[in-house]
């Protein structure tokens, strides 16, 4: 069975602070994909990143960066110099194309509030 | 290339009525997934369909819920005799291979 745990239910920071959202996953598959999505108050899901299990390189995109560590089964997401517009619920997800019919398993989300 | 489309975006039903949610996948995508997001929770898988076939319905409630993806036309998630507990956001995702693209969701409110 697959599982994604986002231990932080809510995080509140002041604008310009850095913040890291944790994601720990469980899977028996050797081939899998990890995702982060942003869900702003409007409710849609905004795709942020996909990482496959064979690529442990960390990635940076503007103020966003991701740290993938297979040894600890973690895929953490850091926002640098947070802004009020970053306020949203963030979901980490896992899918295995070869098993589980490719469906995604989501964490319960972390609600990030960035105060001005 | 238009993204995944879902309609309606908002749906209000009284208890006991039927709800029909539609999902048009991206062009060329033959896989459709439905997820449900209850208030304050993450998305939970419901069903995976390919054209005219249900591949995995392990997340579907056994009663009142059904899904189809006909050869022509959108995928339909149908909820019969809705109850208040069905109030949620229902997301559809489509894929060609392994990457899923999500639609904007349908917010169902049962009064």
CSV table of C-alpha atoms in Angstrom, one decimal:
chain,number,residue,atom,x,y,z
A,1,UNK,CA,0.0,0.0,0.0
A,2,UNK,CA,1.1,3.5,-0.7
A,3,UNK,CA,1.0,6.3,1.9
A,4,UNK,CA,1.9,10.0,1.9
A,5,UNK,CA,2.3,11.8,5.2
A,6,UNK,CA,2.3,15.6,5.6
A,7,UNK,CA,2.8,16.0,9.3
A,8,UNK,CA,2.3,19.7,9.3
A,9,UNK,CA,-1.3,20.5,9.2
A,10,UNK,CA,-0.9,24.3,9.4
A,11,UNK,CA,2.0,26.6,9.2
A,12,UNK,CA,1.9,30.3,9.7
A,13,UNK,CA,4.8,32.6,8.7
A,14,UNK,CA,5.4,36.3,8.2
A,15,UNK,CA,6.2,37.6,4.8
A,16,UNK,CA,9.8,37.1,3.6
A,17,UNK,CA,10.4,34.2,5.9
A,18,UNK,CA,11.5,30.9,4.4
A,19,UNK,CA,9.3,27.9,5.0
A,20,UNK,CA,9.7,24.2,4.5
A,21,UNK,CA,6.8,21.9,4.0
A,22,UNK,CA,7.5,18.2,4.8
A,23,UNK,CA,6.4,15.2,2.9
A,24,UNK,CA,7.2,11.6,3.8
A,25,UNK,CA,6.1,8.7,1.6
A,26,UNK,CA,5.8,5.0,1.7
A,27,UNK,CA,5.8,2.6,-1.3
A,28,UNK,CA,7.2,-0.8,-2.2
A,29,UNK,CA,7.6,0.2,-5.9
A,30,UNK,CA,11.0,1.0,-7.3
A,31,UNK,CA,9.5,3.2,-10.0
A,32,UNK,CA,7.3,6.0,-8.8
A,33,UNK,CA,6.6,9.7,-9.1
A,34,UNK,CA,6.3,12.4,-6.5
A,35,UNK,CA,4.3,15.6,-7.0
A,36,UNK,CA,3.5,18.8,-5.3
A,37,UNK,CA,0.4,20.7,-5.9
A,38,UNK,CA,-0.9,24.1,-4.7
A,39,UNK,CA,-4.5,24.6,-3.9
A,40,UNK,CA,-5.3,28.3,-3.5
A,41,UNK,CA,-8.5,29.5,-1.9
A,42,UNK,CA,-10.2,29.4,-5.3
A,43,UNK,CA,-10.0,25.6,-5.1
A,44,UNK,CA,-8.3,24.5,-8.2
A,45,UNK,CA,-5.2,22.3,-8.1
A,46,UNK,CA,-2.1,23.9,-9.5
A,47,UNK,CA,0.7,21.5,-10.5
A,48,UNK,CA,4.1,22.6,-9.1
A,49,UNK,CA,6.6,19.8,-9.7
A,50,UNK,CA,7.0,16.1,-10.7
A,51,UNK,CA,10.0,14.1,-9.7
A,52,UNK,CA,10.7,10.5,-10.6
A,53,UNK,CA,12.2,7.9,-8.3
A,54,UNK,CA,15.4,7.7,-10.3
A,55,UNK,CA,16.2,11.4,-10.2
A,56,UNK,CA,17.4,12.5,-6.8
A,57,UNK,CA,18.6,15.8,-8.0
A,58,UNK,CA,17.2,18.7,-6.1
A,59,UNK,CA,15.4,21.3,-8.1
A,60,UNK,CA,15.0,25.0,-7.8
A,61,UNK,CA,12.4,27.1,-9.6
A,62,UNK,CA,12.5,30.7,-8.6
A,63,UNK,CA,11.6,30.9,-4.9
A,64,UNK,CA,10.6,27.3,-4.8
A,65,UNK,CA,13.0,24.4,-4.2
A,66,UNK,CA,12.5,20.7,-3.6
A,67,UNK,CA,14.7,18.3,-1.7
A,68,UNK,CA,14.2,14.6,-2.6
A,69,UNK,CA,15.9,12.1,-0.4
A,70,UNK,CA,15.2,8.4,-1.1
A,71,UNK,CA,17.2,7.3,2.0
A,72,UNK,CA,14.6,9.0,4.2
A,73,UNK,CA,11.6,8.7,1.8
A,74,UNK,CA,11.1,12.4,1.9
A,75,UNK,CA,10.3,15.0,-0.7
A,76,UNK,CA,10.3,18.4,1.1
A,77,UNK,CA,9.3,21.7,-0.4
A,78,UNK,CA,10.9,25.0,0.5
A,79,UNK,CA,9.6,28.5,-0.3
A,80,UNK,CA,12.2,31.2,0.1
A,81,UNK,CA,11.2,34.7,0.9
A,82,UNK,CA,7.5,33.8,1.2
A,83,UNK,CA,4.8,36.1,0.0
A,84,UNK,CA,1.2,36.6,0.9
A,85,UNK,CA,0.2,35.0,-2.5
A,86,UNK,CA,1.9,31.8,-1.3
A,87,UNK,CA,-1.0,31.3,1.1
A,88,UNK,CA,-2.7,28.1,0.1
A,89,UNK,CA,-3.0,24.4,0.9
A,90,UNK,CA,-0.1,22.4,-0.5
A,91,UNK,CA,-0.4,18.7,-1.3
A,92,UNK,CA,2.3,16.1,-1.8
A,93,UNK,CA,1.3,13.1,-3.9
A,94,UNK,CA,2.7,9.8,-5.0
A,95,UNK,CA,1.9,7.6,-8.0
A,96,UNK,CA,3.3,4.4,-9.4
A,97,UNK,CA,2.7,3.9,-13.1
A,98,UNK,CA,3.3,0.2,-13.0
A,99,UNK,CA,1.1,-0.7,-10.1
A,100,UNK,CA,-1.9,0.9,-8.5
A,101,UNK,CA,-3.1,1.7,-12.1
A,102,UNK,CA,-1.2,5.0,-11.9
A,103,UNK,CA,-3.6,6.5,-9.5
A,104,UNK,CA,-2.2,9.2,-7.1
A,105,UNK,CA,-2.1,8.9,-3.4
A,106,UNK,CA,-2.3,12.3,-1.7
A,107,UNK,CA,-1.2,13.6,1.7
A,108,UNK,CA,-3.8,15.5,3.7
A,109,UNK,CA,-2.2,18.8,2.9
A,110,UNK,CA,-0.5,21.6,4.7
A,111,UNK,CA,-2.2,24.9,5.0
A,112,UNK,CA,0.3,27.7,4.7
A,113,UNK,CA,-0.7,31.2,5.8
A,114,UNK,CA,1.7,34.0,5.0
A,115,UNK,CA,1.0,37.1,6.9
A,116,UNK,CA,2.0,40.6,5.7
B,1,UNK,CA,-4.6,22.2,-26.3
B,2,UNK,CA,-7.4,22.7,-23.9
B,3,UNK,CA,-6.9,21.3,-20.4
B,4,UNK,CA,-9.1,18.9,-18.6
B,5,UNK,CA,-12.6,20.4,-18.4
B,6,UNK,CA,-15.2,19.7,-15.8
B,7,UNK,CA,-18.7,20.9,-15.6
B,8,UNK,CA,-20.6,22.1,-13.8
B,9,UNK,CA,-18.1,23.9,-11.6
B,10,UNK,CA,-20.7,24.2,-8.8
B,11,UNK,CA,-23.7,22.0,-8.3
B,12,UNK,CA,-26.3,22.2,-5.7
B,13,UNK,CA,-28.6,19.3,-5.1
B,14,UNK,CA,-31.3,18.6,-2.5
B,15,UNK,CA,-31.1,15.3,-0.5
B,16,UNK,CA,-32.4,12.5,-2.6
B,17,UNK,CA,-31.7,14.0,-6.0
B,18,UNK,CA,-29.2,12.8,-8.5
B,19,UNK,CA,-25.9,14.5,-9.3
B,20,UNK,CA,-24.1,14.1,-12.6
B,21,UNK,CA,-20.6,15.4,-12.9
B,22,UNK,CA,-18.9,15.6,-16.3
B,23,UNK,CA,-15.2,15.4,-17.2
B,24,UNK,CA,-13.7,16.0,-20.6
B,25,UNK,CA,-10.1,14.8,-20.7
B,26,UNK,CA,-7.4,16.5,-22.6
B,27,UNK,CA,-7.2,15.7,-26.3
B,28,UNK,CA,-5.5,12.4,-26.9
B,29,UNK,CA,-5.9,11.2,-23.3
B,30,UNK,CA,-7.6,7.9,-22.8
B,31,UNK,CA,-7.3,7.5,-19.1
B,32,UNK,CA,-9.6,9.2,-16.6
B,33,UNK,CA,-9.4,9.3,-12.8
B,34,UNK,CA,-11.9,10.6,-10.4
B,35,UNK,CA,-11.0,11.9,-6.9
B,36,UNK,CA,-13.0,13.3,-4.1
B,37,UNK,CA,-11.9,15.9,-1.6
B,38,UNK,CA,-14.0,16.2,1.5
B,39,UNK,CA,-13.8,19.5,3.4
B,40,UNK,CA,-10.4,20.0,5.1
B,41,UNK,CA,-9.0,16.8,3.7
B,42,UNK,CA,-6.8,15.7,0.8
B,43,UNK,CA,-7.9,14.1,-2.4
B,44,UNK,CA,-9.0,10.5,-2.3
B,45,UNK,CA,-9.0,8.2,-5.3
B,46,UNK,CA,-12.3,6.9,-6.4
B,47,UNK,CA,-12.2,5.3,-9.8
B,48,UNK,CA,-9.9,4.9,-12.9
B,49,UNK,CA,-11.4,4.4,-16.3
B,50,UNK,CA,-10.3,3.9,-19.8
B,51,UNK,CA,-12.6,4.2,-22.8
B,52,UNK,CA,-15.6,2.0,-22.1
B,53,UNK,CA,-13.9,0.2,-19.3
B,54,UNK,CA,-13.6,0.6,-15.5
B,55,UNK,CA,-10.1,-0.4,-14.6
B,56,UNK,CA,-10.0,0.2,-10.8
B,57,UNK,CA,-13.0,1.3,-8.7
B,58,UNK,CA,-11.5,0.4,-5.4
B,59,UNK,CA,-12.2,3.9,-4.0
B,60,UNK,CA,-15.8,4.1,-5.0
B,61,UNK,CA,-18.5,3.7,-2.4
B,62,UNK,CA,-20.4,0.5,-3.1
B,63,UNK,CA,-23.8,2.1,-3.3
B,64,UNK,CA,-25.2,5.1,-5.2
B,65,UNK,CA,-22.0,6.0,-7.0
B,66,UNK,CA,-21.2,5.0,-10.6
B,67,UNK,CA,-18.9,6.1,-13.3
B,68,UNK,CA,-18.6,5.7,-17.0
B,69,UNK,CA,-16.3,6.8,-19.8
B,70,UNK,CA,-18.1,6.1,-23.1
B,71,UNK,CA,-16.4,5.7,-26.5
B,72,UNK,CA,-17.7,9.2,-27.4
B,73,UNK,CA,-18.3,12.0,-25.0
B,74,UNK,CA,-17.1,12.9,-21.5
B,75,UNK,CA,-16.7,10.7,-18.5
B,76,UNK,CA,-19.6,10.9,-16.1
B,77,UNK,CA,-19.6,10.4,-12.3
B,78,UNK,CA,-23.1,9.8,-11.1
B,79,UNK,CA,-24.3,10.0,-7.6
B,80,UNK,CA,-27.8,8.8,-7.0
B,81,UNK,CA,-29.9,9.9,-4.0
B,82,UNK,CA,-27.4,12.3,-2.7
B,83,UNK,CA,-26.9,12.8,1.0
B,84,UNK,CA,-25.2,15.7,2.9
B,85,UNK,CA,-22.1,13.6,3.3
B,86,UNK,CA,-21.6,13.7,-0.5
B,87,UNK,CA,-20.9,17.4,-0.3
B,88,UNK,CA,-17.3,17.7,-1.5
B,89,UNK,CA,-15.1,18.8,-4.4
B,90,UNK,CA,-14.8,16.2,-7.1
B,91,UNK,CA,-11.7,16.3,-9.3
B,92,UNK,CA,-11.1,14.6,-12.5
B,93,UNK,CA,-7.7,13.9,-14.0
B,94,UNK,CA,-6.7,12.6,-17.3
B,95,UNK,CA,-3.5,11.1,-18.6
B,96,UNK,CA,-1.9,9.6,-21.7
B,97,UNK,CA,0.7,7.6,-19.8
B,98,UNK,CA,1.9,8.4,-16.2
B,99,UNK,CA,1.3,12.1,-15.6
B,100,UNK,CA,-2.1,13.2,-14.6
B,101,UNK,CA,-3.5,16.5,-15.5
B,102,UNK,CA,-6.3,17.7,-13.1
B,103,UNK,CA,-9.4,19.6,-14.0
B,104,UNK,CA,-10.7,22.5,-11.9
B,105,UNK,CA,-13.1,20.4,-10.0
B,106,UNK,CA,-16.8,20.3,-9.4
B,107,UNK,CA,-18.0,21.5,-6.0
B,108,UNK,CA,-21.1,19.6,-5.0
B,109,UNK,CA,-23.3,21.0,-2.2
B,110,UNK,CA,-26.1,18.9,-0.9
B,111,UNK,CA,-28.8,20.8,1.0
